Coordinates of C-alpha atoms in Angstrom, one line a residue:
Chain A
M19 CA 92.0 104.0 129.2
S20 CA 94.9 101.8 127.9
G21 CA 95.2 103.2 124.5
L22 CA 97.7 105.3 122.7
G23 CA 95.9 108.7 122.9
A24 CA 96.0 108.8 126.6
R25 CA 99.6 107.5 126.8
F26 CA 101.4 109.4 124.1
A27 CA 102.4 112.5 126.0
D28 CA 104.0 110.3 128.7
I29 CA 105.7 108.1 126.1
R30 CA 107.1 111.2 124.3
D31 CA 108.4 112.8 127.5
T32 CA 110.1 109.6 128.8
V33 CA 111.5 107.6 125.8
G34 CA 110.6 109.9 123.0
P35 CA 108.0 109.8 120.2
L36 CA 109.7 107.3 117.8
C37 CA 107.8 104.2 116.5
V38 CA 109.7 101.2 115.2
G39 CA 108.0 99.1 112.4
I40 CA 107.9 95.3 112.5
D41 CA 108.0 94.5 108.8
P42 CA 109.0 90.9 108.1
S43 CA 109.2 91.2 104.4
T44 CA 110.9 88.6 102.2
D45 CA 113.7 91.1 101.7
I46 CA 114.3 91.8 105.5
L47 CA 113.9 88.1 106.5
T48 CA 116.5 87.2 103.9
R49 CA 118.9 89.9 105.1
W50 CA 118.5 88.5 108.6
G51 CA 119.2 85.0 107.5
L52 CA 115.7 83.9 108.7
P53 CA 113.3 81.7 106.8
D54 CA 110.7 83.5 104.7
S55 CA 107.9 81.9 106.8
A56 CA 105.6 82.6 109.7
A57 CA 108.3 81.2 112.0
G58 CA 110.8 83.7 110.5
A59 CA 108.3 86.5 111.0
L60 CA 107.8 85.6 114.6
E61 CA 111.6 85.5 115.3
L62 CA 112.0 88.9 113.7
G63 CA 109.1 90.4 115.6
R64 CA 110.5 89.1 118.9
A65 CA 113.9 90.6 118.2
V66 CA 112.4 94.0 117.4
V67 CA 110.3 93.9 120.6
T68 CA 113.4 93.1 122.6
A69 CA 115.5 95.8 121.0
A70 CA 112.6 98.3 121.3
Q71 CA 112.3 98.0 125.0
N72 CA 113.6 101.1 126.9
R73 CA 114.5 102.7 123.5
V74 CA 111.0 103.5 122.2
G75 CA 107.5 103.3 123.4
I76 CA 105.7 102.3 120.3
V77 CA 106.0 99.5 117.7
K78 CA 104.0 99.1 114.5
P79 CA 103.6 95.6 113.0
Q80 CA 102.9 95.8 109.3
V81 CA 100.0 93.3 109.1
A82 CA 100.5 92.5 105.3
F83 CA 103.8 90.8 106.0
F84 CA 102.2 88.4 108.4
E85 CA 99.0 88.0 106.4
R86 CA 100.9 86.6 103.4
F87 CA 101.4 83.4 105.5
G88 CA 97.7 83.1 106.2
A89 CA 96.5 81.7 109.5
A90 CA 100.1 80.7 110.4
G91 CA 101.1 84.3 109.9
F92 CA 98.3 85.6 112.1
M93 CA 99.4 83.2 114.8
A94 CA 102.9 84.7 114.7
L95 CA 101.3 88.2 114.7
E96 CA 99.2 87.4 117.8
S97 CA 102.4 86.4 119.6
V98 CA 104.3 89.5 118.5
I99 CA 101.4 91.8 119.6
Q100 CA 100.9 90.1 122.9
E101 CA 104.7 90.1 123.7
A102 CA 105.1 93.7 122.8
R103 CA 102.1 94.8 125.0
G104 CA 103.4 92.5 127.7
A105 CA 106.7 94.4 127.5
G106 CA 104.9 97.7 128.0
L107 CA 105.1 98.8 124.4
A108 CA 102.1 100.4 122.7
V109 CA 101.1 98.6 119.5
I110 CA 99.9 100.2 116.3
A111 CA 98.4 97.5 114.1
D112 CA 99.2 98.9 110.6
A113 CA 96.4 97.1 108.8
K114 CA 94.7 100.0 106.8
R115 CA 91.3 98.4 107.2
G116 CA 88.2 100.1 105.9
D117 CA 84.7 99.0 105.3
I118 CA 81.1 99.9 106.4
G119 CA 78.5 99.1 109.0
S120 CA 78.7 95.7 110.7
T121 CA 81.8 94.8 108.6
M122 CA 83.7 97.8 109.9
A123 CA 82.6 96.8 113.4
A124 CA 84.0 93.4 112.8
Y125 CA 87.4 94.8 111.9
A126 CA 87.2 97.0 115.1
T127 CA 86.5 93.8 117.1
A128 CA 89.4 92.1 115.5
W129 CA 92.0 94.7 116.4
L130 CA 90.5 96.6 119.4
A131 CA 88.4 94.3 121.5
K132 CA 89.8 91.9 124.1
G133 CA 91.2 89.1 122.0
P134 CA 94.3 87.7 120.4
L135 CA 95.0 90.7 118.2
E136 CA 94.1 93.5 120.6
S137 CA 96.2 96.5 119.9
D138 CA 96.5 100.1 121.1
A139 CA 95.8 101.6 117.7
L140 CA 94.7 100.6 114.2
T141 CA 95.3 102.3 110.8
A142 CA 92.2 102.8 108.7
S143 CA 91.3 103.8 105.2
P144 CA 88.5 106.4 104.6
Y145 CA 87.7 105.8 100.9
Q146 CA 84.2 104.5 101.8
G147 CA 83.5 107.6 103.8
F148 CA 84.9 109.0 107.1
E149 CA 81.7 108.3 108.9
A150 CA 81.8 104.7 107.6
L151 CA 84.7 104.3 110.1
E152 CA 82.4 105.2 113.0
P153 CA 82.1 101.6 114.4
A154 CA 85.9 101.7 114.8
F155 CA 85.8 105.1 116.5
D156 CA 83.1 103.8 118.8
A157 CA 85.2 100.7 119.7
A158 CA 88.2 103.0 120.3
D159 CA 86.2 105.2 122.6
V160 CA 85.5 102.1 124.7
S161 CA 89.0 100.6 124.7
G162 CA 90.9 103.9 124.7
A163 CA 92.6 103.1 121.4
T164 CA 93.4 105.4 118.5
I165 CA 92.2 105.0 114.9
F166 CA 94.8 106.5 112.6
V167 CA 92.9 107.5 109.4
L168 CA 94.8 107.7 106.2
C169 CA 95.0 111.4 105.3
A170 CA 98.1 112.3 103.2
T171 CA 100.3 109.3 102.6
S172 CA 104.0 109.2 101.9
N173 CA 104.1 107.5 98.5
P174 CA 104.7 109.5 95.3
D175 CA 101.6 108.1 93.5
A176 CA 99.2 109.1 96.3
A177 CA 98.4 112.4 94.5
A178 CA 96.3 110.5 91.9
I179 CA 93.6 110.3 94.6
Q180 CA 94.6 112.7 97.4
S181 CA 94.9 115.7 95.1
A182 CA 91.1 115.6 94.8
S183 CA 89.1 118.4 96.3
I184 CA 85.8 118.5 98.1
A185 CA 83.8 121.6 98.8
G186 CA 86.7 123.8 98.0
E187 CA 89.1 121.9 100.3
S188 CA 91.8 119.4 99.5
L189 CA 90.8 115.8 100.3
P190 CA 93.5 115.5 103.1
A191 CA 92.2 118.8 104.6
A192 CA 88.7 117.5 104.5
V193 CA 89.7 114.3 106.2
A194 CA 91.6 116.3 108.9
A195 CA 88.6 118.5 109.5
M196 CA 86.3 115.4 110.0
A197 CA 88.9 114.0 112.4
R198 CA 88.9 117.3 114.4
A199 CA 85.1 117.3 114.5
R200 CA 84.9 113.7 115.7
N201 CA 87.5 114.3 118.4
H202 CA 85.2 116.7 120.2
R203 CA 83.7 113.5 121.5
G204 CA 86.2 110.8 122.4
N205 CA 89.5 112.1 121.0
T206 CA 90.2 108.7 119.5
V207 CA 90.9 109.7 115.9
G208 CA 94.5 110.2 114.7
L209 CA 95.8 110.8 111.1
V210 CA 98.4 109.3 108.9
V211 CA 100.4 112.1 107.3
G212 CA 103.5 111.0 105.5
A213 CA 106.8 112.9 106.0
T214 CA 108.1 112.7 102.4
R215 CA 106.3 115.9 101.3
S216 CA 105.7 119.2 103.0
L217 CA 102.3 119.7 104.5
A218 CA 101.6 122.4 101.9
D219 CA 102.3 119.9 99.1
S220 CA 99.9 117.5 100.7
G221 CA 97.1 120.2 100.8
L222 CA 97.4 120.6 104.5
T223 CA 98.4 123.3 107.0
E224 CA 99.8 123.0 110.5
R225 CA 96.4 124.1 111.9
D226 CA 94.7 121.2 110.2
L227 CA 96.7 118.9 112.4
E228 CA 96.8 120.8 115.7
G229 CA 95.6 118.7 118.6
T230 CA 95.4 115.5 116.5
L231 CA 97.7 112.6 117.0
V232 CA 99.7 112.1 113.8
L233 CA 101.4 108.9 112.6
A234 CA 104.1 109.9 110.2
P235 CA 105.7 107.2 108.0
G236 CA 108.3 108.2 105.4
F237 CA 111.3 108.7 107.7
G238 CA 114.5 106.7 107.1
A239 CA 114.5 104.6 104.0
Q240 CA 111.7 106.5 102.4
G241 CA 113.8 109.7 102.5
A242 CA 112.5 112.1 105.2
Q243 CA 114.9 113.1 108.0
L244 CA 114.0 112.8 111.7
T245 CA 116.1 116.0 112.3
D246 CA 113.5 117.8 110.2
L247 CA 110.5 116.8 112.3
D248 CA 109.8 120.4 113.5
V249 CA 110.4 121.8 110.1
L250 CA 108.0 119.4 108.5
Y251 CA 105.1 119.6 111.0
G252 CA 105.7 123.0 112.7
S253 CA 103.3 123.6 115.6
A254 CA 101.8 120.2 115.2
A255 CA 105.2 118.4 115.7
S256 CA 104.7 117.7 119.4
S257 CA 101.8 115.3 118.5
V258 CA 103.7 113.5 115.7
I259 CA 104.8 109.9 116.0
P260 CA 107.6 109.5 113.5
S261 CA 107.9 105.9 112.3
V262 CA 110.9 104.1 110.9
S263 CA 111.0 100.6 109.6
R264 CA 113.5 99.6 106.8
S265 CA 116.3 101.9 108.0
V266 CA 116.2 100.1 111.4
L267 CA 115.4 96.5 110.2
G268 CA 117.9 96.7 107.4
A269 CA 120.7 96.8 110.1
G270 CA 120.0 93.1 110.9
T271 CA 119.8 91.5 114.3
A272 CA 123.2 92.6 115.4
G273 CA 122.8 96.3 114.4
L274 CA 119.1 96.7 115.4
A275 CA 119.6 98.4 118.8
A276 CA 122.3 100.7 117.5
A277 CA 120.2 101.7 114.5
I278 CA 117.3 102.7 116.9
D279 CA 119.7 104.6 119.0
D280 CA 121.0 106.5 115.9
H281 CA 117.5 107.6 115.1
R282 CA 116.9 108.6 118.7
R283 CA 119.9 110.8 118.5
E284 CA 118.5 112.4 115.4
L285 CA 115.5 113.4 117.5
G286 CA 117.8 114.9 120.1
L287 CA 117.2 112.1 122.6
Chain B
M30 CA 94.2 81.7 83.5
S31 CA 92.2 80.5 86.4
G32 CA 90.8 83.9 87.6
L33 CA 87.5 85.6 87.5
G34 CA 88.1 87.9 84.5
A35 CA 88.5 85.0 82.1
R36 CA 85.7 82.9 83.6
F37 CA 82.9 85.4 84.1
A38 CA 81.2 85.3 80.7
D39 CA 81.0 81.5 81.1
I40 CA 79.7 81.7 84.6
R41 CA 77.0 84.3 83.6
D42 CA 75.9 82.2 80.6
T43 CA 75.6 79.0 82.5
V44 CA 74.4 79.7 86.1
G45 CA 74.1 83.4 85.9
P46 CA 76.0 86.4 87.4
L47 CA 74.9 86.2 91.0
C48 CA 77.4 86.2 93.8
V49 CA 76.5 85.0 97.3
G50 CA 78.3 86.6 100.3
I51 CA 79.7 84.5 103.1
D52 CA 79.3 86.9 106.1
P53 CA 79.5 85.1 109.5
S54 CA 78.6 88.1 111.6
T55 CA 77.4 87.7 115.2
D56 CA 73.9 88.5 114.0
I57 CA 73.8 85.8 111.3
L58 CA 75.5 83.1 113.4
T59 CA 73.1 83.8 116.2
R60 CA 70.1 83.4 113.8
W61 CA 71.5 80.2 112.6
G62 CA 72.0 78.9 116.1
L63 CA 75.7 78.6 115.6
P64 CA 78.4 79.6 118.1
D65 CA 79.8 83.1 117.5
S66 CA 83.3 81.6 117.0
A67 CA 85.7 80.5 114.3
A68 CA 84.0 77.1 114.4
G69 CA 80.6 78.7 113.8
A70 CA 82.0 80.7 110.9
L71 CA 83.5 77.6 109.3
E72 CA 80.1 75.8 109.6
L73 CA 78.3 78.7 108.1
G74 CA 80.8 79.0 105.3
R75 CA 80.5 75.3 104.4
A76 CA 76.7 75.5 104.4
V77 CA 76.9 78.4 101.9
V78 CA 79.3 76.6 99.7
T79 CA 77.0 73.6 99.6
A80 CA 73.9 75.6 98.8
A81 CA 75.8 77.8 96.2
Q82 CA 76.9 74.8 94.1
N83 CA 74.9 74.6 90.8
R84 CA 73.0 77.7 91.8
V85 CA 75.7 80.4 91.5
G86 CA 79.2 80.5 90.2
I87 CA 80.7 83.0 92.7
V88 CA 80.9 83.4 96.4
K89 CA 82.4 86.3 98.4
P90 CA 83.7 85.7 101.9
Q91 CA 83.7 88.9 103.9
V92 CA 87.1 88.7 105.5
A93 CA 86.3 90.9 108.5
F94 CA 83.9 88.4 110.0
F95 CA 86.6 85.8 110.0
E96 CA 89.4 88.2 111.0
R97 CA 87.6 89.1 114.3
F98 CA 88.6 85.6 115.5
G99 CA 92.3 86.2 114.8
A100 CA 94.4 83.2 113.5
A101 CA 91.6 80.8 114.3
G102 CA 89.3 82.8 112.1
F103 CA 91.8 82.8 109.3
M104 CA 92.1 79.0 109.6
A105 CA 88.3 78.8 109.1
L106 CA 88.6 81.1 106.1
E107 CA 91.3 79.1 104.5
S108 CA 89.1 76.0 104.7
V109 CA 86.1 77.9 103.3
I110 CA 88.1 79.3 100.4
Q111 CA 89.7 76.0 99.5
E112 CA 86.4 74.1 99.7
A113 CA 84.6 76.7 97.6
R114 CA 87.3 76.6 94.9
G115 CA 87.4 72.8 95.2
A116 CA 83.7 72.8 94.4
G117 CA 84.3 74.9 91.2
L118 CA 83.1 78.2 92.7
A119 CA 85.1 81.4 92.0
V120 CA 86.0 83.2 95.2
I121 CA 86.1 86.9 95.7
A122 CA 88.0 87.7 98.9
D123 CA 86.3 90.8 100.1
A124 CA 89.1 92.2 102.2
K125 CA 89.4 95.8 100.8
R126 CA 93.1 95.8 101.3
G127 CA 95.2 98.8 100.2
D128 CA 98.7 99.9 100.8
I129 CA 101.9 100.8 98.9
G130 CA 105.0 99.1 97.5
S131 CA 106.3 96.0 99.1
T132 CA 103.4 96.1 101.6
M133 CA 100.8 96.0 98.8
A134 CA 102.8 93.2 97.2
A135 CA 102.5 91.3 100.4
Y136 CA 98.7 91.6 100.4
A137 CA 98.7 90.4 96.8
T138 CA 100.8 87.4 97.8
A139 CA 98.4 86.6 100.7
W140 CA 95.3 86.5 98.5
L141 CA 96.5 85.8 94.9
A142 CA 99.6 83.6 95.1
K143 CA 99.6 79.8 95.6
G144 CA 98.9 79.5 99.3
P145 CA 96.2 78.9 101.8
L146 CA 94.1 82.0 101.0
E147 CA 94.5 81.9 97.2
S148 CA 91.4 83.4 95.7
D149 CA 90.1 84.4 92.2
A150 CA 89.6 88.0 93.1
L151 CA 90.4 90.6 95.8
T152 CA 88.7 93.8 96.7
A153 CA 91.1 96.8 97.1
S154 CA 90.9 100.4 98.3
P155 CA 92.6 103.1 96.3
Y156 CA 92.9 105.9 98.9
Q157 CA 96.8 105.7 98.7
G158 CA 96.6 106.1 94.9
F159 CA 95.4 103.9 92.1
E160 CA 99.0 103.1 91.0
A161 CA 99.8 102.1 94.5
L162 CA 97.7 99.0 93.8
E163 CA 100.0 98.1 90.9
P164 CA 101.7 95.2 92.8
A165 CA 98.3 93.6 93.1
F166 CA 97.5 94.2 89.4
D167 CA 100.8 92.6 88.6
A168 CA 100.1 89.6 90.7
A169 CA 96.6 89.3 89.1
D170 CA 98.2 89.5 85.7
V171 CA 100.2 86.4 86.6
S172 CA 97.4 84.4 88.4
G173 CA 94.5 85.5 86.1
A174 CA 92.7 87.0 89.1
T175 CA 90.7 90.2 89.3
I176 CA 91.3 93.2 91.6
F177 CA 88.0 94.9 92.3
V178 CA 89.0 98.5 93.2
L179 CA 86.5 100.5 95.3
C180 CA 85.0 103.1 93.0
A181 CA 81.5 104.2 94.2
T182 CA 80.3 102.2 97.2
S183 CA 76.8 101.5 98.4
N184 CA 76.8 103.1 101.8
P185 CA 75.0 106.5 102.3
D186 CA 78.0 108.1 104.0
A187 CA 80.4 107.3 101.1
A188 CA 79.7 110.8 99.6
A189 CA 81.9 112.4 102.3
I190 CA 84.9 111.2 100.3
Q191 CA 83.6 110.0 96.9
S192 CA 81.9 113.3 96.0
A193 CA 85.4 114.8 95.7
S194 CA 86.5 115.8 92.2
I195 CA 89.9 115.6 90.5
A196 CA 90.9 117.4 87.4
G197 CA 87.2 118.2 86.7
E198 CA 86.0 114.6 87.1
S199 CA 84.2 113.0 90.0
L200 CA 86.5 110.8 92.1
P201 CA 84.6 107.6 91.0
A202 CA 84.9 108.6 87.3
A203 CA 88.7 109.2 87.8
V204 CA 89.1 105.8 89.4
A205 CA 87.1 104.2 86.5
A206 CA 89.2 105.9 83.9
M207 CA 92.4 104.7 85.6
A208 CA 91.0 101.1 85.6
R209 CA 90.2 101.3 81.9
A210 CA 93.7 102.6 81.2
R211 CA 95.3 99.8 83.2
N212 CA 93.1 97.2 81.5
H213 CA 94.8 97.9 78.2
R214 CA 97.5 95.6 79.6
G215 CA 96.2 92.6 81.5
N216 CA 92.5 93.3 81.9
T217 CA 92.7 92.4 85.6
V218 CA 91.1 95.5 87.1
G219 CA 87.4 95.5 88.1
L220 CA 85.5 98.1 90.0
V221 CA 83.2 98.0 93.0
V222 CA 80.1 100.1 92.2
G223 CA 77.3 99.8 94.7
A224 CA 73.7 99.4 93.5
T225 CA 72.0 101.6 96.1
R226 CA 72.4 104.8 94.0
S227 CA 72.0 105.5 90.3
L228 CA 75.3 105.8 88.4
A229 CA 74.6 109.5 87.9
D230 CA 74.3 110.0 91.7
S231 CA 77.7 108.3 92.1
G232 CA 79.3 110.6 89.5
L233 CA 79.5 107.9 86.9
T234 CA 78.1 107.1 83.4
E235 CA 77.5 103.8 81.8
R236 CA 80.4 104.5 79.5
D237 CA 82.8 104.8 82.5
L238 CA 82.1 101.1 83.3
E239 CA 81.9 99.6 79.8
G240 CA 84.2 96.6 79.3
T241 CA 85.1 96.6 83.0
L242 CA 84.0 93.8 85.4
V243 CA 81.8 95.4 88.1
L244 CA 81.2 93.9 91.6
A245 CA 77.9 95.4 92.8
P246 CA 77.0 95.1 96.4
G247 CA 73.8 96.8 97.7
F248 CA 71.2 94.3 96.5
G249 CA 68.8 92.6 98.9
A250 CA 69.0 93.8 102.5
Q251 CA 70.7 97.1 101.5
G252 CA 67.7 98.0 99.3
A253 CA 68.5 97.6 95.6
Q254 CA 66.4 95.2 93.5
L255 CA 68.0 92.5 91.3
T256 CA 65.1 93.1 88.8
D257 CA 66.5 96.6 88.3
L258 CA 70.0 95.4 87.2
D259 CA 69.6 96.6 83.6
V260 CA 68.0 99.9 84.7
L261 CA 70.8 100.6 87.2
Y262 CA 73.8 99.7 85.0
G263 CA 72.4 100.1 81.5
S264 CA 74.9 99.1 78.7
A265 CA 77.4 98.0 81.4
A266 CA 74.9 95.5 83.0
S267 CA 76.3 92.4 81.2
S268 CA 79.6 92.8 83.1
V269 CA 78.0 93.3 86.5
I270 CA 78.2 90.7 89.3
P271 CA 75.3 91.5 91.7
S272 CA 76.1 90.4 95.2
V273 CA 73.7 89.4 97.9
S274 CA 74.5 88.5 101.5
R275 CA 72.2 89.3 104.3
S276 CA 69.0 88.7 102.3
V277 CA 70.2 85.1 101.7
L278 CA 72.0 84.3 104.9
G279 CA 69.1 85.7 107.0
A280 CA 67.0 82.8 105.7
G281 CA 69.0 80.4 107.9
T282 CA 70.3 76.9 107.0
A283 CA 67.0 75.6 106.0
G284 CA 66.0 78.5 103.8
L285 CA 69.4 79.2 102.2
A286 CA 68.9 77.4 98.9
A287 CA 65.4 78.7 98.4
A288 CA 66.6 82.3 99.1
I289 CA 69.3 81.9 96.5
D290 CA 66.7 80.5 94.0
D291 CA 64.4 83.5 94.7
H292 CA 67.2 85.9 93.8
R293 CA 68.0 83.9 90.7
R294 CA 64.4 84.2 89.6
E295 CA 64.6 88.0 90.1
L296 CA 67.4 87.9 87.5
G297 CA 65.2 85.9 85.1
L298 CA 67.1 82.6 85.7

């Protein structure tokens, strides 16, 4: 078992639960004085990996910012993932993939099997059905990885879909229930639950999340405060991975390590 | 305007509405006697592009089957997309991307902007909110491409999410209504509505789809019959792009063109 599920308690108890995003957007690359290219994305990724070591245990490359450069961007991403894992960091590939059958199995192969993009976790979208993600759960059972399924996301316009209800439950609560049920075998399913709204506003309770690993974007630049982690997630807080990207990357090369340390202090580390 | 929205009526009236998938899965590559590698995927893609010319107007590479080879797979995909477009075929990148804000904009850049993966259409997932896809709609407005938003998909386990309701409507009907509203400016939003269930069973009516371009997987190996196109989609049928993959690719190199011709005959072409 090399994946995130098995390792998270150790990571949290040693360096803390924080995850740092690797988001080589045009905006960030420009601020860093790097070219808006695959080469620039690689250089940013390497700098984040260096700064992350011994400060956090988890990094989260945002795949879209590499994908925009096509194959060249994927080559940069392969290097960033491999260097991060080589440095002992767990890698969450934030790709939000979702499909069915053999196609979903192919995405699982891309991100979880031995190969150039092998990661410790993958984010996935359940619109085509929770069970449609089963090929990824299966692959995660084998590799020990975690599949973080989108549940209640941090963006204001999420409600247009996520305020739907199904069999008397909110859609996010239904997704959380399916994750709990699937975790009875394998414990490889996590949830993405954004921190910009209260659980209640997302149609969730603390109990919906208990025992499930939660990836929580929305801290830092998106507005949620790391000092509020316990308030936001209550009894589920100990299984939450708070993720910061822009508030760290915006500090530039020189300020990167200090910005991570500031966030660690907000978590009492 | 180089995209699919503007071109579809012409395509339908000349070679017909059929779309052929480019799915280099392990299973298909093995049947073809090709290596299960990026090189094999490239060879299959090129063969499909050759057979598709003058038989259909649209091809649909399934990105996952290239992505499983990492950067090497994307390099193959770039060649397949460029060769297909160079041969006058419209390309639907079946990637089912979905995210928010600058991340969604980066996916739109990857698949719709001038660059190695530039395509005529992209499939997208709305779980994080329909409006969260706006950066892709914006990019499509500029390039003339179409964003096919997942609405009611063809897999049996889709109901676990898609049977949700929102403000008294089915989730698919709500997605279709948001697409219609967005199409008042730009007409760049299409819908993915699988052919394996009736519209009613998917919580949709013909009126929900009228005037919207529909990508319809589920024909051929998944069970729906091309001869039933009018029965399945009624008054919306003239804007439906029926897509076939395994039933064509399973015929192997030698049988590929004949298998496409068989499907064209089922459509009365």
